[in-house]
Short mmCIF file of C-alpha atoms in Angstrom, two decimals:
data_model
loop_
_atom_site.label_atom_id
_atom_site.label_comp_id
_atom_site.label_asym_id
_atom_site.label_seq_id
_atom_site.Cartn_x
_atom_site.Cartn_y
_atom_site.Cartn_z
CA MET A 1 0.02 -0.15 -0.16
CA LYS A 2 1.16 3.65 -0.80
CA CYS A 3 0.87 6.34 1.76
CA GLN A 4 -2.22 8.29 1.03
CA VAL A 5 0.33 11.68 1.90
CA CYS A 6 3.57 11.17 0.30
CA GLY A 7 3.11 8.20 -2.01
CA SER A 8 5.83 6.15 -0.02
CA GLU A 9 5.19 2.31 0.94
CA SER A 10 3.51 2.06 3.97
CA GLY A 11 2.62 -1.97 4.32
CA LYS A 12 -1.11 -2.70 5.02
CA TYR A 13 -1.16 1.20 7.05
CA PRO A 14 -3.00 4.51 5.37
CA LEU A 15 0.40 6.32 6.80
CA CYS A 16 4.04 5.94 6.33
CA ARG A 17 6.18 5.98 9.12
CA VAL A 18 7.20 9.66 8.75
CA CYS A 19 3.67 10.59 8.03
CA ASN A 20 2.49 8.81 10.66
CA ILE A 21 4.49 10.92 13.23
CA LYS A 22 3.33 13.87 11.43
CA LYS A 23 -0.15 12.91 11.76
CA GLU A 24 0.50 12.71 15.64
CA GLN A 25 2.14 15.72 16.09
CA GLY A 26 -1.53 17.40 14.52
CA ASP A 27 -0.08 18.21 11.17
CA ILE A 28 -1.93 15.65 9.34
CA ILE A 29 -5.61 14.75 9.46
CA LYS A 30 -7.99 12.84 8.37
CA CYS A 31 -10.49 14.84 6.35
CA PRO A 32 -14.21 14.49 7.22
CA SER A 33 -14.78 15.58 3.99
CA CYS A 34 -13.22 13.03 1.72
CA GLY A 35 -11.99 10.27 4.48
CA ARG A 36 -8.62 10.70 3.05
CA TRP A 37 -5.27 11.73 5.49
CA HIS A 38 -3.80 15.31 4.07
CA TYR A 39 -1.90 18.07 5.52
CA VAL A 40 -4.24 19.98 7.69
CA ASN A 41 -3.48 23.22 5.77
CA GLN A 42 -4.10 21.58 2.69
CA LEU A 43 -7.45 22.05 0.95
CA CYS A 44 -9.65 19.22 0.66
CA THR A 45 -9.89 17.84 -2.85
CA ALA A 46 -13.79 16.87 -2.70
CA SER A 47 -14.48 20.48 -1.75
CA ILE A 48 -12.45 21.82 -4.32
CA SER A 49 -13.81 19.62 -7.14
CA HIS A 50 -17.38 19.61 -6.42
CA SER A 51 -18.99 22.13 -4.09
CA ASP A 52 -22.11 20.08 -3.54
CA ASP A 53 -20.28 18.45 -1.26
CA GLN A 54 -20.53 14.94 -3.17
CA SER A 55 -19.02 11.85 -2.35
CA TYR A 56 -17.23 9.60 -4.87
CA LEU A 57 -16.50 6.14 -4.55
CA TYR A 58 -13.26 6.34 -6.86
CA GLU A 59 -10.45 8.56 -6.42
CA LYS A 60 -7.43 9.61 -8.92
CA LYS A 61 -3.95 9.03 -7.41
CA GLN A 62 -1.63 11.97 -7.47
CA SER A 63 1.21 9.86 -8.70
CA LEU A 64 1.83 6.46 -10.59
CA ILE A 65 5.14 5.65 -8.60
CA SER A 66 6.51 7.62 -5.19
CA LYS A 67 8.79 9.98 -5.22
CA SER A 68 11.69 7.37 -4.17
CA GLU A 69 10.89 5.21 -6.70
CA GLN A 70 11.06 8.14 -9.43
CA ALA A 71 14.33 8.51 -8.47
CA PHE A 72 15.22 5.27 -9.48
CA PHE A 73 13.31 5.11 -12.75
CA ALA A 74 15.28 7.96 -13.81
CA ALA A 75 18.56 6.00 -12.90
CA ILE A 76 17.34 2.93 -14.48
CA LYS A 77 16.44 4.63 -17.71
CA GLU A 78 19.77 6.60 -18.11
CA SER A 79 21.15 2.93 -17.52
CA LEU A 80 19.56 0.88 -20.03
CA PRO A 81 21.44 0.47 -23.29
CA PRO A 82 19.76 1.23 -26.96
CA ASP A 83 16.59 -0.71 -27.92
CA TYR A 84 15.37 -1.33 -24.25
CA TYR A 85 12.60 -0.26 -22.64
CA VAL A 86 11.58 0.07 -18.78
CA PHE A 87 8.28 0.32 -17.62
CA PRO A 88 6.66 1.01 -14.17
CA GLN A 89 3.97 -0.70 -11.91
CA ILE A 90 3.65 -3.73 -14.10
CA ASN A 91 0.95 -6.60 -13.60
CA LEU A 92 2.87 -10.37 -13.46
CA ALA A 93 -0.32 -11.57 -15.67
CA SER A 94 0.62 -8.77 -18.00
CA PHE A 95 3.87 -10.64 -19.05
CA ILE A 96 3.60 -14.16 -17.30
CA GLU A 97 1.48 -17.10 -18.00
CA LYS A 98 -0.09 -19.57 -16.22
CA ASN A 99 0.22 -23.23 -17.73
CA ASP A 100 -2.49 -24.85 -16.47
CA ASN A 101 -6.55 -25.32 -16.58
CA SER A 102 -6.76 -23.72 -13.31
CA ARG A 103 -9.53 -20.77 -13.85
CA TYR A 104 -7.70 -18.74 -10.96
CA HIS A 105 -4.65 -16.80 -11.25
CA ASN A 106 -4.94 -14.68 -7.95
CA GLU A 107 -1.09 -15.12 -7.39
CA LEU A 108 -0.44 -13.30 -10.61
CA PHE A 109 -2.46 -10.29 -9.48
CA ARG A 110 0.74 -8.74 -8.25
CA ASN A 111 2.70 -5.53 -9.58
CA VAL A 112 6.22 -5.03 -9.89
CA ASP A 113 7.62 -1.86 -9.38
CA PHE A 114 9.90 -1.88 -13.01
CA LEU A 115 9.76 -4.32 -16.17
CA ILE A 116 12.51 -4.06 -18.65
CA THR A 117 11.91 -5.21 -22.28
CA SER A 118 13.50 -5.70 -25.32
CA SER A 119 12.46 -4.04 -28.38
CA THR A 120 10.12 -6.07 -29.45
CA TYR A 121 8.56 -5.92 -25.89
CA ASN A 122 10.01 -9.32 -25.09
CA PRO A 123 10.18 -9.16 -20.71
CA LEU A 124 13.18 -10.00 -19.31
CA VAL A 125 13.94 -8.09 -16.00
CA VAL A 126 11.85 -7.28 -13.42
CA ILE A 127 13.53 -4.72 -10.92
CA GLU A 128 11.78 -4.27 -7.37
CA ILE A 129 12.85 -1.11 -5.23
CA ASN A 130 12.65 -2.29 -1.29
CA ASP A 131 12.13 0.00 1.40
CA MET A 132 12.16 -0.94 5.22
CA THR A 133 8.28 -2.15 5.24
CA HIS A 134 9.49 -5.26 2.86
CA MET A 135 11.20 -6.50 6.28
CA ASP A 136 7.76 -7.32 7.45
CA ALA A 137 6.49 -10.99 7.40
CA GLU A 138 3.43 -10.43 5.19
CA ARG A 139 5.83 -8.44 2.49
CA LYS A 140 8.53 -10.99 2.87
CA GLU A 141 6.12 -13.50 2.01
CA ARG A 142 4.77 -11.62 -0.97
CA ASP A 143 8.40 -11.04 -2.48
CA THR A 144 9.12 -15.02 -2.00
CA LYS A 145 6.37 -15.69 -3.83
CA VAL A 146 6.98 -13.41 -6.56
CA GLY A 147 10.16 -14.39 -6.86
CA LYS A 148 9.63 -17.78 -7.26
CA ILE A 149 7.19 -17.02 -10.18
CA CYS A 150 9.58 -14.60 -11.81
CA ASP A 151 12.16 -17.80 -11.32
CA GLU A 152 9.87 -20.18 -12.80
CA ALA A 153 9.14 -17.84 -16.14
CA GLY A 154 12.44 -17.15 -16.61
CA VAL A 155 12.25 -13.47 -15.86
CA ARG A 156 15.51 -12.13 -14.36
CA ARG A 157 15.10 -10.21 -10.99
CA ILE A 158 17.23 -7.22 -9.35
CA THR A 159 16.39 -5.60 -6.18
CA PHE A 160 17.51 -2.15 -4.88
CA TRP A 161 16.95 -1.10 -1.09
CA THR A 162 16.39 2.85 -0.87
CA SER A 163 18.12 2.74 2.38
CA TYR A 164 21.54 2.60 0.04
CA GLY A 165 20.44 5.61 -2.09
CA VAL A 166 20.61 5.90 -6.08
CA ASN A 167 23.79 4.59 -7.18
CA ASN A 168 23.97 4.73 -10.71
CA THR A 169 27.11 3.02 -11.33
CA TYR A 170 25.83 -0.21 -9.65
CA ILE A 171 22.47 0.20 -11.09
CA LYS A 172 23.96 0.70 -14.77
CA GLU A 173 26.13 -2.74 -13.65
CA LYS A 174 23.14 -4.66 -12.47
CA ILE A 175 21.10 -3.75 -15.08
CA ALA A 176 23.82 -4.99 -17.88
CA GLU A 177 24.82 -8.07 -15.82
CA ALA A 178 20.67 -9.50 -15.51
CA ILE A 179 20.61 -8.36 -19.28
CA SER A 180 23.74 -10.03 -20.49
CA SER A 181 23.32 -13.52 -18.28
CA PRO A 182 21.76 -16.17 -19.86
CA VAL A 183 17.76 -17.26 -18.93
CA ASN A 184 18.14 -19.74 -16.12
CA ARG A 185 14.52 -21.04 -15.29
CA ILE A 186 14.54 -22.62 -12.06
CA HIS A 187 11.65 -25.12 -11.52
CA HIS A 188 9.37 -24.25 -8.25
CA PHE A 189 6.01 -25.31 -9.31
CA SER A 190 4.36 -28.25 -10.79
CA ILE A 191 1.49 -28.17 -12.82
CA ASN A 192 -2.16 -27.81 -11.06
CA GLN A 193 0.24 -27.04 -7.49
CA PRO A 194 -0.75 -24.38 -5.90
CA VAL A 195 1.80 -21.23 -5.42
CA GLY A 196 3.90 -21.00 -2.43
CA ASP A 197 3.56 -25.15 -1.66
CA THR A 198 7.37 -26.10 -3.06
CA ASN A 199 7.95 -29.27 -1.17
CA THR A 200 6.21 -31.57 -2.92
CA ILE A 201 8.42 -31.54 -6.50
CA PRO A 202 11.08 -33.87 -6.61
CA ASP A 203 14.80 -32.77 -6.16
CA GLY A 204 15.61 -34.52 -9.42
CA SER A 205 13.00 -32.20 -11.59
CA ARG A 206 14.61 -29.07 -10.24
CA LYS A 207 17.53 -27.69 -12.33
CA LYS A 208 20.88 -27.12 -10.85
CA VAL A 209 21.85 -23.76 -10.16
CA LYS A 210 25.56 -22.34 -9.51
CA LYS A 211 25.01 -21.26 -5.74
CA ARG A 212 26.30 -17.95 -5.03
CA GLY A 213 24.22 -16.68 -2.35
CA CYS A 214 25.55 -15.79 0.99
CA TYR A 215 22.46 -17.87 2.33
CA ILE A 216 23.12 -16.93 6.21
CA ALA A 217 24.19 -13.44 5.76
CA THR A 218 21.30 -12.73 3.51
CA CYS A 219 19.05 -14.66 6.21
CA VAL A 220 20.63 -12.10 9.02
CA TYR A 221 20.92 -8.69 7.02
CA LYS A 222 17.53 -9.44 4.81
CA SER A 223 19.02 -8.73 1.86
CA TYR A 224 22.08 -9.95 -0.53
CA ASP A 225 22.84 -6.61 -1.77
CA CYS A 226 23.78 -4.54 1.61
CA ALA A 227 26.95 -3.20 2.62
CA GLU A 228 27.89 -6.06 5.15
CA VAL A 229 27.09 -9.17 2.57
CA TRP A 230 28.96 -7.17 -0.19
CA THR A 231 31.83 -6.99 2.07
CA LEU A 232 31.37 -10.80 2.76
CA ARG A 233 31.27 -11.43 -0.81
CA ARG A 234 34.62 -9.61 -1.89
CA PHE A 235 36.14 -12.09 1.03
CA ARG A 236 34.71 -15.07 -0.50
CA ASP A 237 35.70 -14.40 -3.89
CA ASN A 238 39.25 -12.70 -2.94
CA THR A 239 40.50 -14.42 -0.38
CA LEU A 240 38.64 -17.94 0.41
CA SER A 241 38.21 -18.77 -2.82
CA GLN A 242 42.16 -18.41 -3.92
CA ILE A 243 43.02 -20.98 -1.25
CA TRP A 244 42.77 -24.45 -0.63
CA TYR A 245 41.21 -24.85 2.83
CA GLY A 246 38.89 -21.54 1.63
CA ARG A 247 37.68 -23.36 -1.39
CA LEU A 248 36.82 -26.63 0.99
CA PHE A 249 35.31 -23.95 3.27
CA ILE A 250 33.13 -22.34 0.70
CA ARG A 251 31.59 -26.27 -0.49
CA ILE A 252 30.90 -27.16 3.14
CA TYR A 253 29.28 -23.88 3.76
CA TYR A 254 26.95 -24.01 0.47
CA ALA A 255 26.12 -27.81 1.67
CA VAL A 256 24.98 -26.65 4.88
CA SER A 257 23.79 -23.06 5.30
CA PRO A 258 20.97 -23.43 2.78
CA ILE A 259 19.57 -26.30 5.65
CA LEU A 260 20.34 -23.97 8.42
CA VAL A 261 18.14 -21.24 6.69
CA LYS A 262 15.24 -23.49 5.68
CA TRP A 263 14.84 -24.86 9.20
CA PHE A 264 16.07 -22.13 11.33
CA GLY A 265 16.18 -18.86 9.40
CA LYS A 266 12.88 -17.43 10.61
CA ALA A 267 13.79 -17.99 14.84
CA LYS A 268 14.99 -14.89 16.43
CA TRP A 269 18.21 -16.66 18.08
CA PHE A 270 19.37 -17.66 14.88
CA GLU A 271 19.36 -14.14 13.46
CA ARG A 272 20.88 -12.85 16.96
CA PHE A 273 23.22 -15.82 16.89
CA TRP A 274 24.59 -15.00 13.77
CA LYS A 275 24.49 -11.23 13.80
CA ARG A 276 26.80 -10.90 16.78
CA ILE A 277 29.65 -13.16 14.56
CA LEU A 278 28.90 -11.63 11.39
CA ASN A 279 28.98 -8.26 12.87
CA LYS A 280 32.46 -9.05 14.09
CA LEU A 281 33.74 -10.60 11.11
CA VAL A 282 32.20 -7.82 8.97
CA LYS A 283 33.95 -5.23 11.03
CA GLU A 284 37.54 -7.14 11.03
CA LEU A 285 37.38 -7.53 7.35
CA GLN A 286 36.70 -3.66 6.74
CA SER A 287 39.41 -2.63 9.06
CA ARG A 288 41.39 -4.94 6.30
CA GLY A 289 40.76 -2.77 3.63
CA LEU A 290 37.93 -4.82 2.28
CA SER A 291 34.86 -2.28 0.97
CA ASN A 292 31.57 -2.19 1.72
CA GLU A 293 30.67 -0.80 -1.77
CA PRO A 294 27.98 -2.22 -4.31
CA TYR A 295 29.83 -5.35 -5.18
CA ILE A 296 28.87 -7.55 -8.36
CA ASP A 297 29.88 -11.29 -8.34
CA PRO A 298 32.16 -12.67 -11.04
CA ASN A 299 30.74 -15.12 -13.69
#
């Protein structure tokens, strides 16, 4: 849901965190005429548009995307190679089809922030702009479902976090990487299987994917693209992978960590335990000169 006042992501609430504070301070009120939230000194749109105080069930939004999304949209457009297009607020059902006889495709009635296509409008890359509301359990569940649907359909995905600002160089590199990389479809669902239930698919039917994710770190820091994980990924690729016992550790890590995250990833004690360890490690690595700037994994 978008904040009714500023247009930022607000989760399941009509006001974002910032505007809610302004509401508590009395700067923002719920208008008795139109039933919407706005600044106390702002004229009600209902009284401006019709003097007879008639109320309407539907009302046009002030903007298709929030101010934060507008900044990312501008950077994405500048980063696109020639003959590629980007579209905001695209419904999954407009570029993904479901290959079964089910009458209900409710899982496709979700919007993604941006979609990059070729000049022939072939869907290529989904871009999501995440703020802190995506840390909520409901939003995480939604993001997981959308991610699995895109993986299954062969649509690449990129996530940018608003907390790290708009980094044009990083955005351009990530888009170039996504566009140029081969499509690697991941089999999450079977025909007529409810979306979200992936445990019934035989392991042999899944495509093998090169494991690159920092499973525990991503679980702890809630993102594969954040300052702490960028430092850890540099350590993995530039230090551990260069020595035999480092490579052995990586192999063991990728064999064990997905299982740990699957069974304990939602437990608070698991997050607290590993966060203490990883915070110390990240601090030590950064003191040795490892950067926390945006990082792209080598092919």
